[in-house]
Coordinates of C-alpha atoms and ligand atoms in Angstrom, one line a residue:
X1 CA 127.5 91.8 107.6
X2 CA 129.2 94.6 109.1
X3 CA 127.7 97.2 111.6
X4 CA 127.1 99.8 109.3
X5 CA 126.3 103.3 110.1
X6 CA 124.2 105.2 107.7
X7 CA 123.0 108.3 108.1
X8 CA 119.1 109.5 105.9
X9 CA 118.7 112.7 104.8
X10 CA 115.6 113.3 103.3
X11 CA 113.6 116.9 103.1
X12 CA 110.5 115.5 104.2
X13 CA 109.8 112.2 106.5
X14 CA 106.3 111.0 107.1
X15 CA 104.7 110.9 109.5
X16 CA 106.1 114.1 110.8
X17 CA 106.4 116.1 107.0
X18 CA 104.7 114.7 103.8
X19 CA 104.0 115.8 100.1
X20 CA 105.1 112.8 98.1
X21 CA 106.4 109.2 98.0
X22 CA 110.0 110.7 98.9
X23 CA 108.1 111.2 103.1
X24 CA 107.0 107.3 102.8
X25 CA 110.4 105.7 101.8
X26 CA 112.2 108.4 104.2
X27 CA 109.7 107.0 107.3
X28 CA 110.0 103.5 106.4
X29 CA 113.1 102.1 104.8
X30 CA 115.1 103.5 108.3
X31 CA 113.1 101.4 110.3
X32 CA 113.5 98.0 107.9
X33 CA 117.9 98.7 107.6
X34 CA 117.6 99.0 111.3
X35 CA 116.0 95.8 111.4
X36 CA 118.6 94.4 109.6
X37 CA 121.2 95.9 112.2
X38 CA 122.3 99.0 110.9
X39 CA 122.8 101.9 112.7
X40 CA 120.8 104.5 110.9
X41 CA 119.9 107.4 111.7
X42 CA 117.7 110.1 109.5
X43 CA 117.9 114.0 109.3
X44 CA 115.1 116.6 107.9
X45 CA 114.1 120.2 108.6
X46 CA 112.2 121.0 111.7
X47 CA 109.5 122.6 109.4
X48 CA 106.3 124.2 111.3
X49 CA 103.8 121.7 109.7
X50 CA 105.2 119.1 111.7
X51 CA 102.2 118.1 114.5
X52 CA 102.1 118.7 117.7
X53 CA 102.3 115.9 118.9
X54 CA 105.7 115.1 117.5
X55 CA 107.4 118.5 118.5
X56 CA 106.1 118.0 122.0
X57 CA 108.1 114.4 122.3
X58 CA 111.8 116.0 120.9
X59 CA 114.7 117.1 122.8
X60 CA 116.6 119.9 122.5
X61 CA 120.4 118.7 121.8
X62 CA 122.3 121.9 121.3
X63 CA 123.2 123.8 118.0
X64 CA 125.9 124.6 115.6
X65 CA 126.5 127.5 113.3
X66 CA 126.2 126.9 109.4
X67 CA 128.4 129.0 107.1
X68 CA 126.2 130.6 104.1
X69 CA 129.8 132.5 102.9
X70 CA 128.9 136.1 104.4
X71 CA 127.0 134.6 107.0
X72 CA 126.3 132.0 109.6
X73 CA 122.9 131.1 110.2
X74 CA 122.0 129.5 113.7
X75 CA 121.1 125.7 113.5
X76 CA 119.3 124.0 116.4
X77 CA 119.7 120.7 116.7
X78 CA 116.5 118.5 118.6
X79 CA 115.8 114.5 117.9
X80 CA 112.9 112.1 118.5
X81 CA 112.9 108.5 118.9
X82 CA 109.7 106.7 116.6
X83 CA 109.3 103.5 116.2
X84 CA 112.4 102.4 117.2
X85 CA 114.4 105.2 115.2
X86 CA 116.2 107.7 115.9
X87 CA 115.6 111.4 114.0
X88 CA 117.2 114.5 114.2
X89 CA 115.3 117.8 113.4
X90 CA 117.1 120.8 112.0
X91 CA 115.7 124.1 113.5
X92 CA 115.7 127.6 111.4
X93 CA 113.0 129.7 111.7
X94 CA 113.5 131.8 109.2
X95 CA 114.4 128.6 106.7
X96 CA 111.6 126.6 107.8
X97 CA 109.1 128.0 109.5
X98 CA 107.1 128.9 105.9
X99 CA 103.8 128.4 104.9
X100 CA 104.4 125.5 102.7
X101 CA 107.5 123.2 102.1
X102 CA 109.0 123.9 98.7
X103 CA 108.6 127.4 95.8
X104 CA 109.7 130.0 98.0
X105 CA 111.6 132.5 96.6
X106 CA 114.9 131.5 98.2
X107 CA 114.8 127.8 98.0
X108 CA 118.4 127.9 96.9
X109 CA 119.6 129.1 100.1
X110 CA 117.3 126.9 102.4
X111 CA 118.4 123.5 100.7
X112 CA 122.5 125.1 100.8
X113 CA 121.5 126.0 104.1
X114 CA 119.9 122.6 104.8
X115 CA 122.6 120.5 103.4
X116 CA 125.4 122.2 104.9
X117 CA 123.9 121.6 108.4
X118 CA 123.2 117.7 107.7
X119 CA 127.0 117.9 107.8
X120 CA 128.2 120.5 109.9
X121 CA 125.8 118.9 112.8
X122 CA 127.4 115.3 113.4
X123 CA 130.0 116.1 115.6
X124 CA 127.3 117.8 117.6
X125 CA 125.8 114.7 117.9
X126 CA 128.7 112.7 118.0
X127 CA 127.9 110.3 114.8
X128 CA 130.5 109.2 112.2
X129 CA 128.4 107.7 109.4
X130 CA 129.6 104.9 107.0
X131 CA 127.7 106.6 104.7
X132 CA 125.3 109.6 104.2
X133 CA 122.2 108.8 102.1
X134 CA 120.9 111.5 100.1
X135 CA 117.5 111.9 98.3
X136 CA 116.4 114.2 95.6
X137 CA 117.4 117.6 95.0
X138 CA 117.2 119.2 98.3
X139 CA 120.0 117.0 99.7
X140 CA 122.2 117.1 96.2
X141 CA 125.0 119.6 97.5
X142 CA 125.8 117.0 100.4
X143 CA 128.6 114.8 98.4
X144 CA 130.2 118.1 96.9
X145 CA 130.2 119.7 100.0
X146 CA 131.8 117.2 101.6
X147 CA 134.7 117.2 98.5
X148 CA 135.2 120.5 99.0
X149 CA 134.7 121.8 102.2
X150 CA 135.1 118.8 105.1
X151 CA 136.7 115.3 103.7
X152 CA 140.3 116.5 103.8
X153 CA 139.7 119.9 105.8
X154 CA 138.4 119.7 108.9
X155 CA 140.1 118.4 112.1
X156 CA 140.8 114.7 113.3
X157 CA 139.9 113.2 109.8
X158 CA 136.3 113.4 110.9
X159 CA 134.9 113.5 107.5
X160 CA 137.6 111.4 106.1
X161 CA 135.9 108.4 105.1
X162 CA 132.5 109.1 104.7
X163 CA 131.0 107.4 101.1
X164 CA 127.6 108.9 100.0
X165 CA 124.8 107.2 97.9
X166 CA 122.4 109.6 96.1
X167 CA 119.0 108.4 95.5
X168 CA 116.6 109.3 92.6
X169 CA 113.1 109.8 93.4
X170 CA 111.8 111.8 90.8
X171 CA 114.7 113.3 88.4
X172 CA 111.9 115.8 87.0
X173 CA 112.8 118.2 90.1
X174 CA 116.6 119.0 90.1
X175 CA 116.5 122.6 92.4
X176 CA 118.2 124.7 89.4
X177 CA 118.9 128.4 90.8
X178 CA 121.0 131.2 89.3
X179 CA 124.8 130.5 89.3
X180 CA 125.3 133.6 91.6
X181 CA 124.7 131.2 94.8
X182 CA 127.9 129.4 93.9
X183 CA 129.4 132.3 95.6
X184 CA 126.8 133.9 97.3
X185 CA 125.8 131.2 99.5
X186 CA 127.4 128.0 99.1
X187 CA 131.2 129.1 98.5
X188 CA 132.2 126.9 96.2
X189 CA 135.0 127.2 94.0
X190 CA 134.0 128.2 90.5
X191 CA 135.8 124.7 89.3
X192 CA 133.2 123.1 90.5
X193 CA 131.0 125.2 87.7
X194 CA 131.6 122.8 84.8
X195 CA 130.1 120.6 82.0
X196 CA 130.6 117.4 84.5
X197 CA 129.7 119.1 87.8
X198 CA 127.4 121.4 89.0
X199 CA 126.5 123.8 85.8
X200 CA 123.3 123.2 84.0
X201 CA 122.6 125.7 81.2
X202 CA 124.4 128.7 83.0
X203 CA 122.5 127.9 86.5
X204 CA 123.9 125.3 89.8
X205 CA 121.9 122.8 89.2
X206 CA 121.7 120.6 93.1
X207 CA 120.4 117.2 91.5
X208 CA 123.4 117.4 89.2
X209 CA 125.2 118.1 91.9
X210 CA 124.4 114.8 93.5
X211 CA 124.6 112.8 90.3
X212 CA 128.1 114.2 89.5
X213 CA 130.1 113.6 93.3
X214 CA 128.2 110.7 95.2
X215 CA 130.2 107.6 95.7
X216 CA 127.2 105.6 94.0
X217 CA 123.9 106.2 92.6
X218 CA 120.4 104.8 92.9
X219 CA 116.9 105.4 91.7
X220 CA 114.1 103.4 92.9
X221 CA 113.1 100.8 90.5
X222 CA 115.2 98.9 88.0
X223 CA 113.5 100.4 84.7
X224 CA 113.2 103.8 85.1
X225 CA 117.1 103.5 85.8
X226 CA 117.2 101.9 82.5
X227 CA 114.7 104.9 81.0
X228 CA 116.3 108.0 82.5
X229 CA 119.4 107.6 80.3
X230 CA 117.8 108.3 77.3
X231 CA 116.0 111.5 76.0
X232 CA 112.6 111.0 76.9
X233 CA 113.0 110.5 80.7
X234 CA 116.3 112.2 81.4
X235 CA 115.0 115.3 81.9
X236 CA 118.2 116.7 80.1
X237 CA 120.8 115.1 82.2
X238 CA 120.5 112.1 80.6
X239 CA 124.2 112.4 79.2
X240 CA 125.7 112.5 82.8
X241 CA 123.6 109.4 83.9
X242 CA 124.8 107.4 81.0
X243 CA 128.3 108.8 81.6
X244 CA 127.7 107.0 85.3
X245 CA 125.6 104.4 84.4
X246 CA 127.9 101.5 86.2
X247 CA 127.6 103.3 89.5
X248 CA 123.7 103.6 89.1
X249 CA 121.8 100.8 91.0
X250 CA 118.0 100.8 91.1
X251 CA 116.5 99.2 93.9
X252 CA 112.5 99.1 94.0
X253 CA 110.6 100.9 96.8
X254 CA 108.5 98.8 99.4
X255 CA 105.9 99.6 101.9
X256 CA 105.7 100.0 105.4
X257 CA 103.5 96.4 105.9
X258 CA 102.6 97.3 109.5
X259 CA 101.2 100.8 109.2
X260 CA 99.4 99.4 106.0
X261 CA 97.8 96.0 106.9
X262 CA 94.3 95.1 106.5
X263 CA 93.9 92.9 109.1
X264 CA 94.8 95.7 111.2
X265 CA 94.2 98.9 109.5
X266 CA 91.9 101.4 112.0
X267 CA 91.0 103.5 109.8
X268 CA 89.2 101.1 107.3
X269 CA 85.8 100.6 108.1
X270 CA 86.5 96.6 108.7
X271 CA 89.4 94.8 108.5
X272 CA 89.8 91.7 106.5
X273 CA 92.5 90.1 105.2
X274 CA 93.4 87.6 102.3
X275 CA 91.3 84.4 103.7
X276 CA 88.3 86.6 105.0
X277 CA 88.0 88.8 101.9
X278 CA 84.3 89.6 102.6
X279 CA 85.6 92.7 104.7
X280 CA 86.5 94.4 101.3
X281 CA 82.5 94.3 99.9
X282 CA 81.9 96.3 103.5
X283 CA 84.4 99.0 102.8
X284 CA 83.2 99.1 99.2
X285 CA 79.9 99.4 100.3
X286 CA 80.2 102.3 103.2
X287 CA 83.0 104.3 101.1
X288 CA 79.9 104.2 98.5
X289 CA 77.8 105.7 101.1
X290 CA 79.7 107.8 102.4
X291 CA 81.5 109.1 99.2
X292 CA 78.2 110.3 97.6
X293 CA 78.5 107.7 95.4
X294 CA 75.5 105.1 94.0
X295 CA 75.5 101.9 96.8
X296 CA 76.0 99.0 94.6
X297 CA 77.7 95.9 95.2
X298 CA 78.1 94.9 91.5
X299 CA 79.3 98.0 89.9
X300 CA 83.6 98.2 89.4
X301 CA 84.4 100.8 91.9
X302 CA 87.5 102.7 90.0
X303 CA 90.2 104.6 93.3
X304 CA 92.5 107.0 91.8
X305 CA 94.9 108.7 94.3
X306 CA 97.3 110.9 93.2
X307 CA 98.9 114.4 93.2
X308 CA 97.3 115.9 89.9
X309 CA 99.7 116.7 88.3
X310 CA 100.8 115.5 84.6
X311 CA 103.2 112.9 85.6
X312 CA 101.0 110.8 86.4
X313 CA 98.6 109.9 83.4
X314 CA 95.4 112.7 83.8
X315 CA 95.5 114.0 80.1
X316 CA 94.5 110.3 79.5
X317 CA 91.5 110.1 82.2
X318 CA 90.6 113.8 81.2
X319 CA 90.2 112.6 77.5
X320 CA 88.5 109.1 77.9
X321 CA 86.3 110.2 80.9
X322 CA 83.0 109.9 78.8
X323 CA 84.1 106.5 77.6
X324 CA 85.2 105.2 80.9
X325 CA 81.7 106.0 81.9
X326 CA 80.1 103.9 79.7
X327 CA 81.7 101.5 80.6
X328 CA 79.2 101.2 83.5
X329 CA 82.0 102.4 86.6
X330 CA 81.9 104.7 89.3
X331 CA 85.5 106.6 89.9
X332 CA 86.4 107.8 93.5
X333 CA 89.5 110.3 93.2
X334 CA 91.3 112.2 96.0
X335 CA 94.2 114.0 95.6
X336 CA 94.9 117.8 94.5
X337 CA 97.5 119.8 92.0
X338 CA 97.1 121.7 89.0
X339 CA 93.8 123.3 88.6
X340 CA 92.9 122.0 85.6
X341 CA 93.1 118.5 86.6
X342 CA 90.9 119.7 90.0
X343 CA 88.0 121.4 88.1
X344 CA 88.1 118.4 85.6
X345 CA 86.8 116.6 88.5
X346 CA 84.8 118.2 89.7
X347 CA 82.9 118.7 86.8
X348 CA 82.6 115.0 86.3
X349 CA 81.5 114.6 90.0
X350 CA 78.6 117.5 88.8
X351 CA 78.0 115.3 85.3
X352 CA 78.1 112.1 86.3
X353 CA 76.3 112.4 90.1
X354 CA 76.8 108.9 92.4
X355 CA 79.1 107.8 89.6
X356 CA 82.1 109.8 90.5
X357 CA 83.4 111.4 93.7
X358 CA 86.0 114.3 93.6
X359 CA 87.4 114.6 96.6
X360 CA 89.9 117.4 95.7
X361 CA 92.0 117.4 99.3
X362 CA 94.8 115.8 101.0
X363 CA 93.0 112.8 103.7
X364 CA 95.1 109.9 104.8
X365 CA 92.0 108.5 106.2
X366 CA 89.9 108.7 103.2
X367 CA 92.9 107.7 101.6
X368 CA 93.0 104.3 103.4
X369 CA 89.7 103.7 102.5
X370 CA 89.7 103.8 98.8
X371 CA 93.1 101.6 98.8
X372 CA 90.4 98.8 101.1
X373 CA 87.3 99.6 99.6
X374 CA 88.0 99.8 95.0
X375 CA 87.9 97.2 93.2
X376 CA 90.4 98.6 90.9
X377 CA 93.2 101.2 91.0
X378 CA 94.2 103.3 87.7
X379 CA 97.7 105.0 87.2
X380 CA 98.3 105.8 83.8
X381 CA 101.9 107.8 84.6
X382 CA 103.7 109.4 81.9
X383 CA 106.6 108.3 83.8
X384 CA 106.8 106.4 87.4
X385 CA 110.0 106.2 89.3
X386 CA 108.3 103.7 91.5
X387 CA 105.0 104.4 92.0
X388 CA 103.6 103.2 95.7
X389 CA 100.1 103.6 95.1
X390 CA 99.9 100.6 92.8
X391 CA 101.6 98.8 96.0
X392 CA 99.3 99.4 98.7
X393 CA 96.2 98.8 96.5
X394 CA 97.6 95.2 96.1
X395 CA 98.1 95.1 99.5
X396 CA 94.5 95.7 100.0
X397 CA 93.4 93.5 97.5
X398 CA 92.8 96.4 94.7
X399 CA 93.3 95.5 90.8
X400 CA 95.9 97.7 89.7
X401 CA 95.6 99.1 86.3
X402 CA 98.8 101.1 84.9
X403 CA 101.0 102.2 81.9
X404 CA 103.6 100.2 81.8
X405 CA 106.6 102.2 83.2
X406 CA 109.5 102.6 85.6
X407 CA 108.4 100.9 88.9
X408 CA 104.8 100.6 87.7
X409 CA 106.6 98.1 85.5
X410 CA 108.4 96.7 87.9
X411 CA 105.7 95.4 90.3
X412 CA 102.6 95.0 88.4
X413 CA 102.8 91.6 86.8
X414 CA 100.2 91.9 83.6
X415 CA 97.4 89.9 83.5
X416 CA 97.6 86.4 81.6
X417 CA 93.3 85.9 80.2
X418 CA 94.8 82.2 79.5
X419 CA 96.3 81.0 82.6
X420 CA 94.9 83.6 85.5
X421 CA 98.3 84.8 86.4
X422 CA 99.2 87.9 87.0
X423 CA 98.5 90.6 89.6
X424 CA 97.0 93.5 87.5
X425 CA 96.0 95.3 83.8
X426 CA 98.9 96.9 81.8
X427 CA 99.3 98.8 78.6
X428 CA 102.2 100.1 77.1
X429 CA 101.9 103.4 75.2
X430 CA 101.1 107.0 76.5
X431 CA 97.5 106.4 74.9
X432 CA 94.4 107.2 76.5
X433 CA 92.8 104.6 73.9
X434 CA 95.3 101.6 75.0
X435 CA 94.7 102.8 78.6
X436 CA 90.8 102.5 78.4
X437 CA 91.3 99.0 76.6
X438 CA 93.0 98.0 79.7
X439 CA 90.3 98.7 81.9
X440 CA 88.0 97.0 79.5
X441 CA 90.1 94.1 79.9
X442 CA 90.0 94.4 83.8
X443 CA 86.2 94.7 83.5
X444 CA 85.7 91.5 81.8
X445 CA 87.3 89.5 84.3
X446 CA 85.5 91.6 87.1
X447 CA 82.5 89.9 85.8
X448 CA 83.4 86.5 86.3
X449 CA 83.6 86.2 90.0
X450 CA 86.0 83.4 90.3
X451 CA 88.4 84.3 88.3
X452 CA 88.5 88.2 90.2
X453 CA 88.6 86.8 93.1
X454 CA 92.0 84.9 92.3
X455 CA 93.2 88.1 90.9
X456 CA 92.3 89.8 94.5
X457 CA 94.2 86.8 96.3
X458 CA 97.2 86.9 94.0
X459 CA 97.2 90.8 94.5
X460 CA 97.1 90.0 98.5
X461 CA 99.8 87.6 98.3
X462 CA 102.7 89.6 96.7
X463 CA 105.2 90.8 99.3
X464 CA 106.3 94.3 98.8
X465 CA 107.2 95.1 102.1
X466 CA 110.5 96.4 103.1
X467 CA 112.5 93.2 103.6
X468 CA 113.7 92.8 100.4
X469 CA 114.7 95.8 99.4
X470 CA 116.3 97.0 102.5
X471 CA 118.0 94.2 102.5
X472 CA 119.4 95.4 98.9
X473 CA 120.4 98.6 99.8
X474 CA 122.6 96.6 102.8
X475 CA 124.5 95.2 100.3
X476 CA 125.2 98.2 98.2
X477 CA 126.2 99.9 101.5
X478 CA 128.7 97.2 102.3
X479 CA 130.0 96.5 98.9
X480 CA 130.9 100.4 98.9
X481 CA 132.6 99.8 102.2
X482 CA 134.4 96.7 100.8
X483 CA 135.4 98.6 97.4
X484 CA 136.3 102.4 98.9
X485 CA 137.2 101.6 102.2
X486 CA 135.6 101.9 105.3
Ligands
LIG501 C1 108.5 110.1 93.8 C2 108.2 109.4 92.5 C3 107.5 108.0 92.8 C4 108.2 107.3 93.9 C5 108.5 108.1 95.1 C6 109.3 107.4 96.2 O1 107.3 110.6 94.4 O2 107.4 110.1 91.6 O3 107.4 107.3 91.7 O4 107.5 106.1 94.3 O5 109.2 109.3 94.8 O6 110.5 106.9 95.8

């Protein structure tokens, strides 16, 4: 294969910026093309959440002015090498120095602002990219900016030959603002306001944006880019994504296999790994302890964690709670969102005491600790782009139960009572009845001890880490290279 240079943008990266699945794939899929010998490097806002410990380790590479029409805001430009990557940091005080990532009033202007700079910066740094990858909304304008304002306008042909991919991760958030930015701050030429370009019901819509100008498409598991072209999961631009439906690829997300390894994992409280399982009963047992919850061995241990927010399945668990806990479970969930899904919780925690634990924060420790120490994992989404939860429970020998969409779909092979194959429980409609039959199901083979214990191996054995699907996105980056020209 070609050297290939690529260059990420993402709006947040972990480990250095987190609040979804969008952080992990930004901090992991870098490192695996790199393996694979491309020359990739990956761009996000130098916010003031990122630690310490990280800001302390970049450099300071100079800056560049970005144009906002009327005005040109000051861009710093600093990088860090981790793990073997290199990462660029883009430094506005004003833009990024907030209290919290995303919902400010002028979002509009600090994802322009943003996506101008992940252009306007390379010759700073002295890159020329094959291709820029975009994700999500926050990086949309990229591939229209570049039309409009750099491909065939700025000196030495710079620009000339860059190809973009735009990457789905969740087409529910498109960053729609009022169509006075198309002049007010991006300066873009009202043509661009159409039907098939950046107008969405009279506002600039920067998702659409990226659907309508990148070279090619992607979303991150093969059936939700099936589902988003129809009604239900298109989130109203389903029309467009049909419309470019041969240039949409979906390519599943993996997981970073050395951060998240159980033979390894510190912050479990033992490692153990698919031929010394009995590590697993020691997590279960002090997460029980320490998570307020009854200590029994014998007793399905449920992990649910999640943003709480609709997307992901918590009418159903809000409705079937009672049942679920006659079914003789404990539930451990972490994760926060919308307050109704919190004080449900919590109430349960208060109802059901040592048979559920609410732990209604953000803790990547804990976190580690209910993905090594459940027996089972529930994720009843609505809809699932990919889903990576369901993916590092396998990893740690968790059950996964889930509906039976997008990537959820995609990577949960359903159970087979007849021949023990099959790596977790499914169901199939948005239906909090079909979704407690599934952990009925998951129960019943719980209680025979062989049989869950080949479920836990086959769960072990899958291989979800990066090397496949990196390897995928290489050779949609070449055969745009081979097609458009490199
Ligand atoms: C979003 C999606 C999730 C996906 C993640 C990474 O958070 O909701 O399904 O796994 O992005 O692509």
């Amino acid at each position: 294969m070609k050297d290939i240079r690529i260059w990420f943008a993402s709006s947040e990266v972990a480990p250095f910026a987190k609040t979804g699945g969008l952080a992990d794939v930004a901090g992991s899929l870098p490192k695996a093309l790199k393996k694979l010998g491309a020359d990739v490097r990956v761009v996000m806002p130098k916010y003031r959440q990122i630690p310490k410990e990280y800001v302390e380790r970049m450099r300071f590479l100079g800056y560049t002015m970005v144009d906002l029409t009327w005005r040109k805001q000051y861009c710093g430009v600093f990088s860090l090498e981790h793990e073997g990557v290199t990462f660029y940091f883009l430094d506005n005080e004003f833009y990024f120095f907030r209290d919290w990532y995303y919902g400010m009033f002028d979002d509009g202007e600090r994802f322009a602002f943003f996506s101008k700079a992940i252009l306007e910066m390379l010759p700073l740094i002295d890159f020329k990219p094959d291709i820029i990858h975009l994700n999500d909304w926050q990086t949309g304008l990229v591939s229209v900016l570049l039309d409009a304002h750099y491909r065939d306008y700025r000196e030495n042909g710079f620009y000339k030959k860059i190809h973009t991919v735009f990457t789905i991760h969740n087409l529910k958030y498109q960053g729609v603002f009022p169509k006075q930015v198309m002049d007010e701050v991006l300066g873009l030429d009202w043509s661009f306001f159409n039907q098939d370009g950046l107008e969405f019901h009279d506002n600039v819509n920067y998702l659409k944006a990226g659907l309508a100008y990148s070279t090619v498409l992607s979303t991150v598991s093969k059936t939700y880019a099936e589902e988003i072209k129809y009604d239900f999961f298109g989130e109203n631009l389903q029309g467009l994504i049909r419309k470019r439906s041969s240039d949409m690829y979906g390519i599943v997300n993996g997981i970073d296999y050395d951060l998240n390894d159980p033979e390894k994992d510190e912050r479990i409280y033992k490692t153990f790994s698919i031929d010394r399982p009995e590590g697993k009963y020691e997590n279960k047992r002090r997460l029980q302890e320490d998570c307020g919850l009854e200590v029994k061995a014998d007793i399905p241990l449920v992990g649910i964690i999640s943003r709480l927010i609709q997307q992901k399945g918590f009418d159903l668990i809000e409705r079937m709670m009672s049942e679920l806990m006659d079914l003789g479970i404990q539930i451990i969930v972490l994760g926060t969102g919308d307050q109704r899904y919190e004080d449900h919780f919590r109430w349960a925690q208060s109802r059901y005491p040592g048979r559920v634990s609410a732990n209604i924060c953000y803790d990547s420790v804990l976190a580690q600790r209910i993905y090594a120490g459940s027996d089972m994992f529930l994720m009843p989404s609505l809809y699932e782009p990919c889903g990576l939860s369901q993916l590092f429970s396998m990893r740690y020998g968790t059950v996964p139960i889930v509906r039976e969409t997008g990537g959820l779909k995609d990577t949960v092979i359903p159970y087979n009572m007849y021949t023990g194959e099959g790596t977790g429980f499914t169901f199939a409609n948005y239906n909090a009845h079909e979704m407690k039959d599934a952990v009925v199901r998951a129960i019943q083979v719980y209680r025979d001890r062989d049989r869950w214990r080949k479920l836990v191996k086959s769960c072990m054995s899958q291989d979800f880490s990066w090397d496949h699907s990196a390897l995928q996105y290489m050779q949609l980056y070449n055969m745009i290279l081979d097609r458009y020209g490199g």
